[in-house]
Coordinates of C-alpha atoms in Angstrom, one line a residue:
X19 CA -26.8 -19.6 -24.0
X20 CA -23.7 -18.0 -23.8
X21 CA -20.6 -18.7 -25.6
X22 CA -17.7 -19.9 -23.6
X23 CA -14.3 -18.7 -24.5
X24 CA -11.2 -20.8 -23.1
X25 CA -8.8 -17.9 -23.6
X26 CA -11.0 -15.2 -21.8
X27 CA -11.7 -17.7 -19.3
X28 CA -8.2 -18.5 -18.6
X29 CA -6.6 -15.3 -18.7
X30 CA -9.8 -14.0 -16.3
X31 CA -9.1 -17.1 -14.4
X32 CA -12.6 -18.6 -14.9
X33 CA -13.4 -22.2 -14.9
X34 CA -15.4 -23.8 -17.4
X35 CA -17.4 -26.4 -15.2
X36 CA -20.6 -24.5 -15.7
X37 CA -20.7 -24.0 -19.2
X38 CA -19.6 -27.9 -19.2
X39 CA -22.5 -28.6 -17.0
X40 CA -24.9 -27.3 -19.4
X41 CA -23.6 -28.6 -22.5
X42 CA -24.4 -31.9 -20.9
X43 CA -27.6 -31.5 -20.4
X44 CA -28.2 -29.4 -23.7
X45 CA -26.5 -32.9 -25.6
X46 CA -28.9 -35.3 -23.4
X47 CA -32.0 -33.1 -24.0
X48 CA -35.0 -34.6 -26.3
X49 CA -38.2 -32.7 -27.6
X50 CA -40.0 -33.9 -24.7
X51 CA -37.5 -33.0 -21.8
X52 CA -36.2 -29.5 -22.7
X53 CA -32.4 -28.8 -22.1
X54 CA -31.9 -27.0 -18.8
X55 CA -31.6 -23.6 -18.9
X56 CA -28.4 -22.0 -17.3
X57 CA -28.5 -21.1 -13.5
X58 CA -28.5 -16.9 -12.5
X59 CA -25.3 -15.8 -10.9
X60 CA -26.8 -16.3 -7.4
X61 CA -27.6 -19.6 -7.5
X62 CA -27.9 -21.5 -4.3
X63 CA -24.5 -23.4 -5.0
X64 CA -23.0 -20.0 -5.9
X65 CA -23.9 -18.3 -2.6
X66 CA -23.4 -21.6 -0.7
X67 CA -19.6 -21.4 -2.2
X68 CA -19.5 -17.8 -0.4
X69 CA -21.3 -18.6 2.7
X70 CA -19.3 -21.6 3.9
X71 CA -15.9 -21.0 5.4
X72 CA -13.3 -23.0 7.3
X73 CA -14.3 -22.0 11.2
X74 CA -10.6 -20.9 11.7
X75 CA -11.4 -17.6 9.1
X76 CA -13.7 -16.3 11.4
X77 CA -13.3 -12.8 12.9
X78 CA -11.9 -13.1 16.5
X79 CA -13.4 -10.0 17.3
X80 CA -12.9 -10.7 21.3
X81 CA -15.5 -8.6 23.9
X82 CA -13.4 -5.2 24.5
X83 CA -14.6 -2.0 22.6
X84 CA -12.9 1.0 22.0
X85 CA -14.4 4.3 21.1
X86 CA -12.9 7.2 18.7
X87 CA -13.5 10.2 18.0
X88 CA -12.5 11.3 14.7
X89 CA -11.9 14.8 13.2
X90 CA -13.1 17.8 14.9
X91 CA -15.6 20.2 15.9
X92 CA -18.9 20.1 13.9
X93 CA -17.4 17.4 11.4
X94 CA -16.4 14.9 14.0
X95 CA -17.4 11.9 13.9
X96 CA -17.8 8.8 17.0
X97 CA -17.0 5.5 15.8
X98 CA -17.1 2.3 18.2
X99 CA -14.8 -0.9 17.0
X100 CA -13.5 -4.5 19.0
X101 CA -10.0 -3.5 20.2
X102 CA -9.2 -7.2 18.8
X103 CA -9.5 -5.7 14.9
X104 CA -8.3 -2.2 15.3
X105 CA -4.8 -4.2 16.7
X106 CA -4.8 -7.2 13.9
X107 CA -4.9 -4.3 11.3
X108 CA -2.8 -1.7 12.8
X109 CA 0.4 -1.2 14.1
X110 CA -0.1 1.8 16.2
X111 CA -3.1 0.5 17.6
X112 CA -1.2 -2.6 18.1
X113 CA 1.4 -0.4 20.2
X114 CA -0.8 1.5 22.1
X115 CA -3.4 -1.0 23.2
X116 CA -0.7 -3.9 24.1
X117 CA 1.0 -1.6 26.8
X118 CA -0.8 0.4 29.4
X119 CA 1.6 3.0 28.7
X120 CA -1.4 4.9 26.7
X121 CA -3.8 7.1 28.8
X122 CA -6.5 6.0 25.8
X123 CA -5.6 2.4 26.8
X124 CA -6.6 3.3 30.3
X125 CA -9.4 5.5 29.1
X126 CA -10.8 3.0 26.1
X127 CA -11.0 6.2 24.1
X128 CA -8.9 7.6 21.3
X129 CA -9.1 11.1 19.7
X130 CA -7.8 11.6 16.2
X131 CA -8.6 15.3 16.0
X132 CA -7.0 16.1 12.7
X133 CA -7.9 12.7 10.8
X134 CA -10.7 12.8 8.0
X135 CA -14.0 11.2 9.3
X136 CA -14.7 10.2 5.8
X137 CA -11.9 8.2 5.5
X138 CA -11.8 6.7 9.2
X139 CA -15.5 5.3 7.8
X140 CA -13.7 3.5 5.1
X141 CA -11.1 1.6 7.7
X142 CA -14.3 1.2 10.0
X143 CA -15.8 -1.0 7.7
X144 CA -12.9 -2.9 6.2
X145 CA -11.5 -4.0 9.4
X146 CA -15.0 -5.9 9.3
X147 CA -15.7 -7.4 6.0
X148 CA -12.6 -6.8 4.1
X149 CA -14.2 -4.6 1.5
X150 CA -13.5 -0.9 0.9
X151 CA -17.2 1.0 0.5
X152 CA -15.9 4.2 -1.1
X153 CA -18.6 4.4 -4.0
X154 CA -21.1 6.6 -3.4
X155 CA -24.0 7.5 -5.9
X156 CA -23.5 11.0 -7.2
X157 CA -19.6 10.1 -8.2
X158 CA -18.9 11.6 -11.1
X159 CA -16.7 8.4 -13.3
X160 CA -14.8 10.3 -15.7
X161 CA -11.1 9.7 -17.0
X162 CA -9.9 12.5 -14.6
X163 CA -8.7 12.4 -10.9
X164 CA -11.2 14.1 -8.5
X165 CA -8.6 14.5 -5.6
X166 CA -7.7 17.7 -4.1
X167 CA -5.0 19.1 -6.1
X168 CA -3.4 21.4 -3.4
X169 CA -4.4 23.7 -1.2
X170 CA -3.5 27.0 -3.5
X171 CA -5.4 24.6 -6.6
X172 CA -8.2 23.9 -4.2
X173 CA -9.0 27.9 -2.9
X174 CA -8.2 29.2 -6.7
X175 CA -11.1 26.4 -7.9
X176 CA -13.8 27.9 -5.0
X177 CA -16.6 25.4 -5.2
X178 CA -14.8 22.5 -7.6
X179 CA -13.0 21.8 -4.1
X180 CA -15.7 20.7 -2.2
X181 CA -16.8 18.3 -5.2
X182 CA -13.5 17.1 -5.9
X183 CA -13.3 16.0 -1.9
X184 CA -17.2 14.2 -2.7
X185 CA -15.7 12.5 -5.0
X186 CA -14.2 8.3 -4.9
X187 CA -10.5 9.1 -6.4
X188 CA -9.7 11.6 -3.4
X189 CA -11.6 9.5 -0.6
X190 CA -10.0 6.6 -1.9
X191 CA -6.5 9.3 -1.5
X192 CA -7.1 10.5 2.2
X193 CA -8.1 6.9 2.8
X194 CA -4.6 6.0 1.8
X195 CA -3.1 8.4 3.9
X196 CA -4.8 7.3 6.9
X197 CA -3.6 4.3 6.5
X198 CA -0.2 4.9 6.6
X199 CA -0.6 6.7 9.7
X200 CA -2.4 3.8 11.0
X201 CA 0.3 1.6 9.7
X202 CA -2.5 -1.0 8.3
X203 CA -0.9 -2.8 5.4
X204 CA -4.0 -4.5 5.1
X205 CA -6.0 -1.2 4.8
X206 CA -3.5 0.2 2.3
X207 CA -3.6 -2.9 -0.3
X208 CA -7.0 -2.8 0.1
X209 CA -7.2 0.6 -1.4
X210 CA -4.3 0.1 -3.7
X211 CA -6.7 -2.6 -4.9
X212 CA -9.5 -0.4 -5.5
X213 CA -7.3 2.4 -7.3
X214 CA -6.4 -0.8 -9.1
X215 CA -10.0 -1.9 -10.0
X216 CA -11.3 1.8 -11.0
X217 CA -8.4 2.1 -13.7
X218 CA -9.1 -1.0 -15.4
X219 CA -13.0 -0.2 -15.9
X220 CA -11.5 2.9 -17.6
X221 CA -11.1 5.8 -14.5
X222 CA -7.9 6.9 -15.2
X223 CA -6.3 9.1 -12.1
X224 CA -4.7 12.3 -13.4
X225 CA -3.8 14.0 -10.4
X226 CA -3.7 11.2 -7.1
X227 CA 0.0 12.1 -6.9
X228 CA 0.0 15.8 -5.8
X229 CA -1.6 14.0 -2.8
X230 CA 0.2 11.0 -2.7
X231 CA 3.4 11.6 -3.4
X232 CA 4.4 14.5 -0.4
X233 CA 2.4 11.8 2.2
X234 CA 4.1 8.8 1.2
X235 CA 7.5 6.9 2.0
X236 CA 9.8 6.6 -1.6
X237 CA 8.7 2.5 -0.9
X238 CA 5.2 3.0 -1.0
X239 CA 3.6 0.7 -3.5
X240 CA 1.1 3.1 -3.9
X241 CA 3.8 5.2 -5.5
X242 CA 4.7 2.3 -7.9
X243 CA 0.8 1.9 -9.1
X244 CA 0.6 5.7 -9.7
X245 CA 3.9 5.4 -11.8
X246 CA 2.8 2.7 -14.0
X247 CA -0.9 4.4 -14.3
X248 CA 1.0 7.3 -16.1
X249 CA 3.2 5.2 -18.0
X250 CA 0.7 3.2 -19.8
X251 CA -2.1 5.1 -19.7
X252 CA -1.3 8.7 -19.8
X253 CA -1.3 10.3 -23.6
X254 CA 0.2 13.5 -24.4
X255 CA -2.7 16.2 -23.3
X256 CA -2.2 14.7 -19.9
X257 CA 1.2 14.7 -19.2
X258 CA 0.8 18.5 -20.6
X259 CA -1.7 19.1 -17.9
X260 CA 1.0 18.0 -15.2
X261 CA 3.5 20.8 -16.0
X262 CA 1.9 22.9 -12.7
X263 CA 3.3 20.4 -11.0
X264 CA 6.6 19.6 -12.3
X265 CA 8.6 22.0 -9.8
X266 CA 6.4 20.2 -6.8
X267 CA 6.8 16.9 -7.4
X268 CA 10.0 16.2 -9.7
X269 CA 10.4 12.9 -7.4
X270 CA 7.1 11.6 -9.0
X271 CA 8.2 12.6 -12.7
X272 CA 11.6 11.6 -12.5
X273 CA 10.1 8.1 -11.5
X274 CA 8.4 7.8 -14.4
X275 CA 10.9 8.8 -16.7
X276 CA 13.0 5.6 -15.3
X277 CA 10.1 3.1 -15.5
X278 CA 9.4 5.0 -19.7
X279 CA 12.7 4.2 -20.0
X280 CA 12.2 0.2 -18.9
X281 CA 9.1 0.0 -21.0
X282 CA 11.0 1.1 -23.5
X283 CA 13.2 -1.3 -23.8
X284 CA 11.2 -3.7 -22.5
X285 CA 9.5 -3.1 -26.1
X286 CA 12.7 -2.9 -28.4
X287 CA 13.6 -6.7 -26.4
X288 CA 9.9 -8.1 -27.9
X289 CA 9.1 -6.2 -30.6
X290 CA 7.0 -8.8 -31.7
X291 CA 4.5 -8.3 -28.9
X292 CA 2.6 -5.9 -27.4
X293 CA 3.3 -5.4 -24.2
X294 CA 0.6 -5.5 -21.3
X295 CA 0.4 -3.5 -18.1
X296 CA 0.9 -4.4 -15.1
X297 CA -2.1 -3.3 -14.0
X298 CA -4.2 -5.5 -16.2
X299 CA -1.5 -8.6 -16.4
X300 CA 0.1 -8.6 -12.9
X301 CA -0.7 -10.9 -10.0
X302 CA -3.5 -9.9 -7.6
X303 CA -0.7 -8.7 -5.1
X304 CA 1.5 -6.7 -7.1
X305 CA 1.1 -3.3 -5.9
X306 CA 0.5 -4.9 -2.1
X307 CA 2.9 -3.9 0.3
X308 CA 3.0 -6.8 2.3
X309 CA 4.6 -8.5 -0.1
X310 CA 7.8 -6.3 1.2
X311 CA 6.9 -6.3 5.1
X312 CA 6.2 -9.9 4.8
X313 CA 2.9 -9.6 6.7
X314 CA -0.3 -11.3 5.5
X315 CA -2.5 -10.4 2.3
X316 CA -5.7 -9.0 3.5
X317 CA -7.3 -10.9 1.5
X318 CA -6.4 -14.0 4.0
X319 CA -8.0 -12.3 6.6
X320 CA -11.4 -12.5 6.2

């Protein structure tokens, strides 16, 4: 049986009632009756706890469907989605299907000719089930960013740009990007979230902000999480590896010379403790945008 550990569990925000459970029974337990073993992670109250939901959480997908077409020529893509999601998660949905303004309101059609398939995919399903399906087998997890570096970075590499666009850390990128254009809050922290999730199982973005940063507004929370992911995670070989950007994007570096200089005294002020990142220690809607547009957490949606 495993060991339970109070601290981990509290700082992972775990409860104890299993392991509780089956101490019980291990202390009650005789030669002839056997302690009861642990239950698997899909027990039948586990997925019952997942299953059952308040009826007011449930999609309110309506009957209306809209069609879009996304990219183009032999890369575009058709995707069909309830008009009631693509305007609960998107303000310029929401503007042009609430007005009959729009010749795609009339139409029920919507052409986004220069967006990125790929990415669309990703909003297609979260809008959905709340989740953000951007792992694909064949990823390459390694401590470097796989996003598109530029477009002169990209030709000069030949091949390496077509596997750094295969790969999660640039999906996740253009995914991003998409929505802002979409201006989906929900879409955006959901992605932030992810980024989030990939650095702390040890994927460490080196170059998401030659994409980020020249597509982003200087609010973006995305910018923030990129900031602090160089800041405490970044050693000396990869800050190096930054210089051919440094004339590109000073905004980004002079950014994280302010928030060094916070850490820094953030350490000098508790020099008796070691200070831990945000990204590990921070509440779950840190880097979330909505907690500046005061719209709801995504995660309330579904």
């Amino acid at each position: 049986m495993d060991t339970y550990n109070p601290s981990y569990a509290y700082q992972h925000g775990e409860s104890n009632s299993q392991s509780t459970f089956d101490a019980l029974f291990a202390v009650a337990a005789t030669p002839e009756q056997p302690a009861v073993p642990s239950q698997p992670k899909d027990d039948l109250s586990v997925v019952s706890h997942n299953i059952r939901r308040d009826a007011e959480g449930a999609l309110n997908m309506g009957t209306e469907i809209i069609i879009i077409h996304v990219g183009d020529g032999d890369e575009q893509k058709e995707f069909v989605v309830h008009k009631n999601l693509l305007i609960k998660h998107s303000e310029y949905f929401q503007t042009m299907f609430r007005t009959d303004n729009w010749e795609e309101a009339k139409r029920g059609e919507v052409e986004l000719e220069t967006d990125d398939p790929e990415a669309f995919e990703l909003f297609h399903q979260f809008v959905y089930t709340g989740c953000v399906f951007s792992q694909k087998q064949g990823d390459t997890a390694r401590a470097v960013d796989e996003v598109n570096r530029t477009e002169e970075a990209g030709a000069a590499a030949g091949s390496a740009d077509q596997s750094d666009r295969d790969s999660e850390m640039g999906r996740l990128c253009r995914a991003w990007e998409l929505g802002q254009k979409l201006m989906s809050t929900s879409f955006k922290d959901a992605i932030t979230d992810t980024m989030r999730s990939k650095v702390r199982a040890g994927e460490i973005p080196m170059h998401a902000n030659a994409w980020i940063y020249p597509r982003s507004p200087e609010n973006a929370a995305m910018r923030r999480l990129l900031v602090d992911i160089a800041v405490w995670y970044w050693n000396s070989p990869a800050f190096l590896e930054q210089k051919q950007y440094s004339e590109r994007y000073h905004e980004y570096f002079y950014d994280i010379a302010v928030a060094s200089d916070k850490l820094h005294l953030l350490r000098m002020q508790n020099a008796s403790q070691h200070p831990i990142s945000p990204i590990e220690n921070g509440h779950s809607c840190f880097y979330h945008e909505h907690e500046t547009d005061s719209t709801v957490c995504y995660r309330k949606m579904f």
